Coordinates of C-alpha atoms in Angstrom, one line a residue:
M441 CA -12.0 16.7 -16.3
D442 CA -13.8 15.8 -13.1
L443 CA -17.1 16.8 -14.6
F444 CA -16.4 14.4 -17.5
Y445 CA -16.2 11.4 -15.1
L446 CA -19.4 12.6 -13.3
Y447 CA -21.1 12.8 -16.6
I448 CA -20.1 9.3 -17.5
F449 CA -21.2 8.0 -14.1
M450 CA -24.6 9.7 -14.4
L451 CA -25.0 8.4 -18.0
A452 CA -24.2 4.9 -16.9
A453 CA -26.6 5.1 -13.9
I454 CA -29.5 6.3 -16.0
T455 CA -28.8 3.8 -18.8
G456 CA -28.6 0.9 -16.3
Y457 CA -31.8 2.0 -14.6
E458 CA -33.7 2.3 -17.9
V459 CA -32.5 -1.1 -19.1
I460 CA -33.4 -2.9 -15.9
A461 CA -36.7 -1.1 -15.5
R462 CA -37.9 -2.4 -18.9
V463 CA -37.2 -6.1 -18.1
P464 CA -40.3 -8.1 -17.1
V465 CA -40.4 -9.2 -13.5
I466 CA -40.3 -12.9 -14.5
L467 CA -36.9 -12.4 -16.2
H468 CA -35.1 -10.6 -13.3
T469 CA -33.7 -13.7 -11.7
P470 CA -32.3 -15.2 -15.0
L471 CA -31.0 -11.8 -16.0
M472 CA -29.2 -11.4 -12.7
S473 CA -27.7 -14.9 -12.8
G474 CA -26.7 -14.5 -16.4
S475 CA -24.9 -11.3 -15.8
N476 CA -22.6 -12.2 -13.0
F477 CA -19.6 -11.4 -15.2
V478 CA -20.9 -7.8 -15.5
H479 CA -20.9 -7.6 -11.7
G480 CA -17.3 -8.7 -11.7
V481 CA -16.4 -5.9 -14.2
V482 CA -18.2 -3.4 -12.0
L483 CA -16.2 -4.6 -9.0
V484 CA -12.9 -4.3 -10.9
G485 CA -13.8 -0.8 -12.0
A486 CA -14.6 0.2 -8.5
M487 CA -11.3 -1.1 -7.3
V488 CA -9.5 0.8 -10.0
A489 CA -11.3 4.0 -9.0
L490 CA -10.4 3.4 -5.4
G491 CA -6.8 2.9 -6.4
H492 CA -6.8 6.4 -8.0
A493 CA -8.6 8.1 -5.1
V494 CA -6.5 10.8 -3.5
T495 CA -8.8 12.7 -1.0
P496 CA -10.5 11.1 1.9
L497 CA -13.9 11.7 0.3
E498 CA -12.8 10.0 -2.9
Q499 CA -11.4 7.1 -0.8
A500 CA -14.7 6.8 1.1
I501 CA -16.8 6.8 -2.0
G502 CA -14.4 4.3 -3.7
F503 CA -14.6 2.0 -0.7
F504 CA -18.4 2.2 -0.7
A505 CA -18.4 1.4 -4.4
V506 CA -16.1 -1.7 -3.9
L507 CA -18.4 -2.8 -1.0
L508 CA -21.5 -2.5 -3.1
G509 CA -19.9 -4.1 -6.2
A510 CA -18.8 -7.1 -4.1
A511 CA -22.2 -7.5 -2.5
N512 CA -23.8 -7.3 -6.0
A513 CA -21.4 -10.0 -7.4
A514 CA -21.9 -12.3 -4.4
G515 CA -25.7 -11.7 -4.5
G516 CA -25.7 -12.7 -8.2
Y517 CA -24.1 -16.1 -7.4
V518 CA -26.4 -16.7 -4.4
V519 CA -29.4 -16.0 -6.7
T520 CA -28.0 -18.3 -9.4
E521 CA -27.5 -21.1 -6.8
R522 CA -31.0 -20.7 -5.5
M523 CA -32.4 -20.7 -9.0
L524 CA -30.5 -23.9 -10.0
A525 CA -31.7 -25.6 -6.8
M526 CA -35.3 -25.1 -8.0
F527 CA -34.5 -27.5 -10.8
R528 CA -32.9 -30.2 -8.7
S529 CA -35.1 -33.2 -7.9
D530 CA -35.4 -34.6 -4.3
R531 CA -36.6 -37.9 -5.7
P532 CA -34.2 -40.8 -5.8
K533 CA -32.9 -41.5 -9.3
S534 CA -34.9 -44.1 -11.3
P535 CA -33.1 -47.1 -12.6
A536 CA -31.8 -47.2 -16.2
M537 CA -34.6 -49.6 -17.3
P538 CA -38.1 -49.6 -15.8
G539 CA -38.7 -52.8 -13.9
A540 CA -34.9 -53.6 -13.8
E541 CA -35.0 -53.7 -10.0
R542 CA -37.5 -56.6 -10.1
V543 CA -35.3 -58.8 -12.4
K544 CA -33.1 -61.2 -10.4

């Protein structure tokens, strides 16, 4: 049964690599920001795996998985915030009607 889980892990890793490797570089940031929910699912899965860990090696691997999952989720939100900041304007807002500030 342990080989089954190893097989699933390897299949997921290869599939994830192949999917991300085929994404054009220009789309990596929107893809990462749009998939923050997937990072959360990965984190929950890592916590469940850590909860079922029995041996110290399993616990160490589970802890490392939770740590990487949390960093991945947090990084996704940081990238999203930076990407959204690129669209914010530093200019003061213009009045509703052009020339309205001159009318007294």
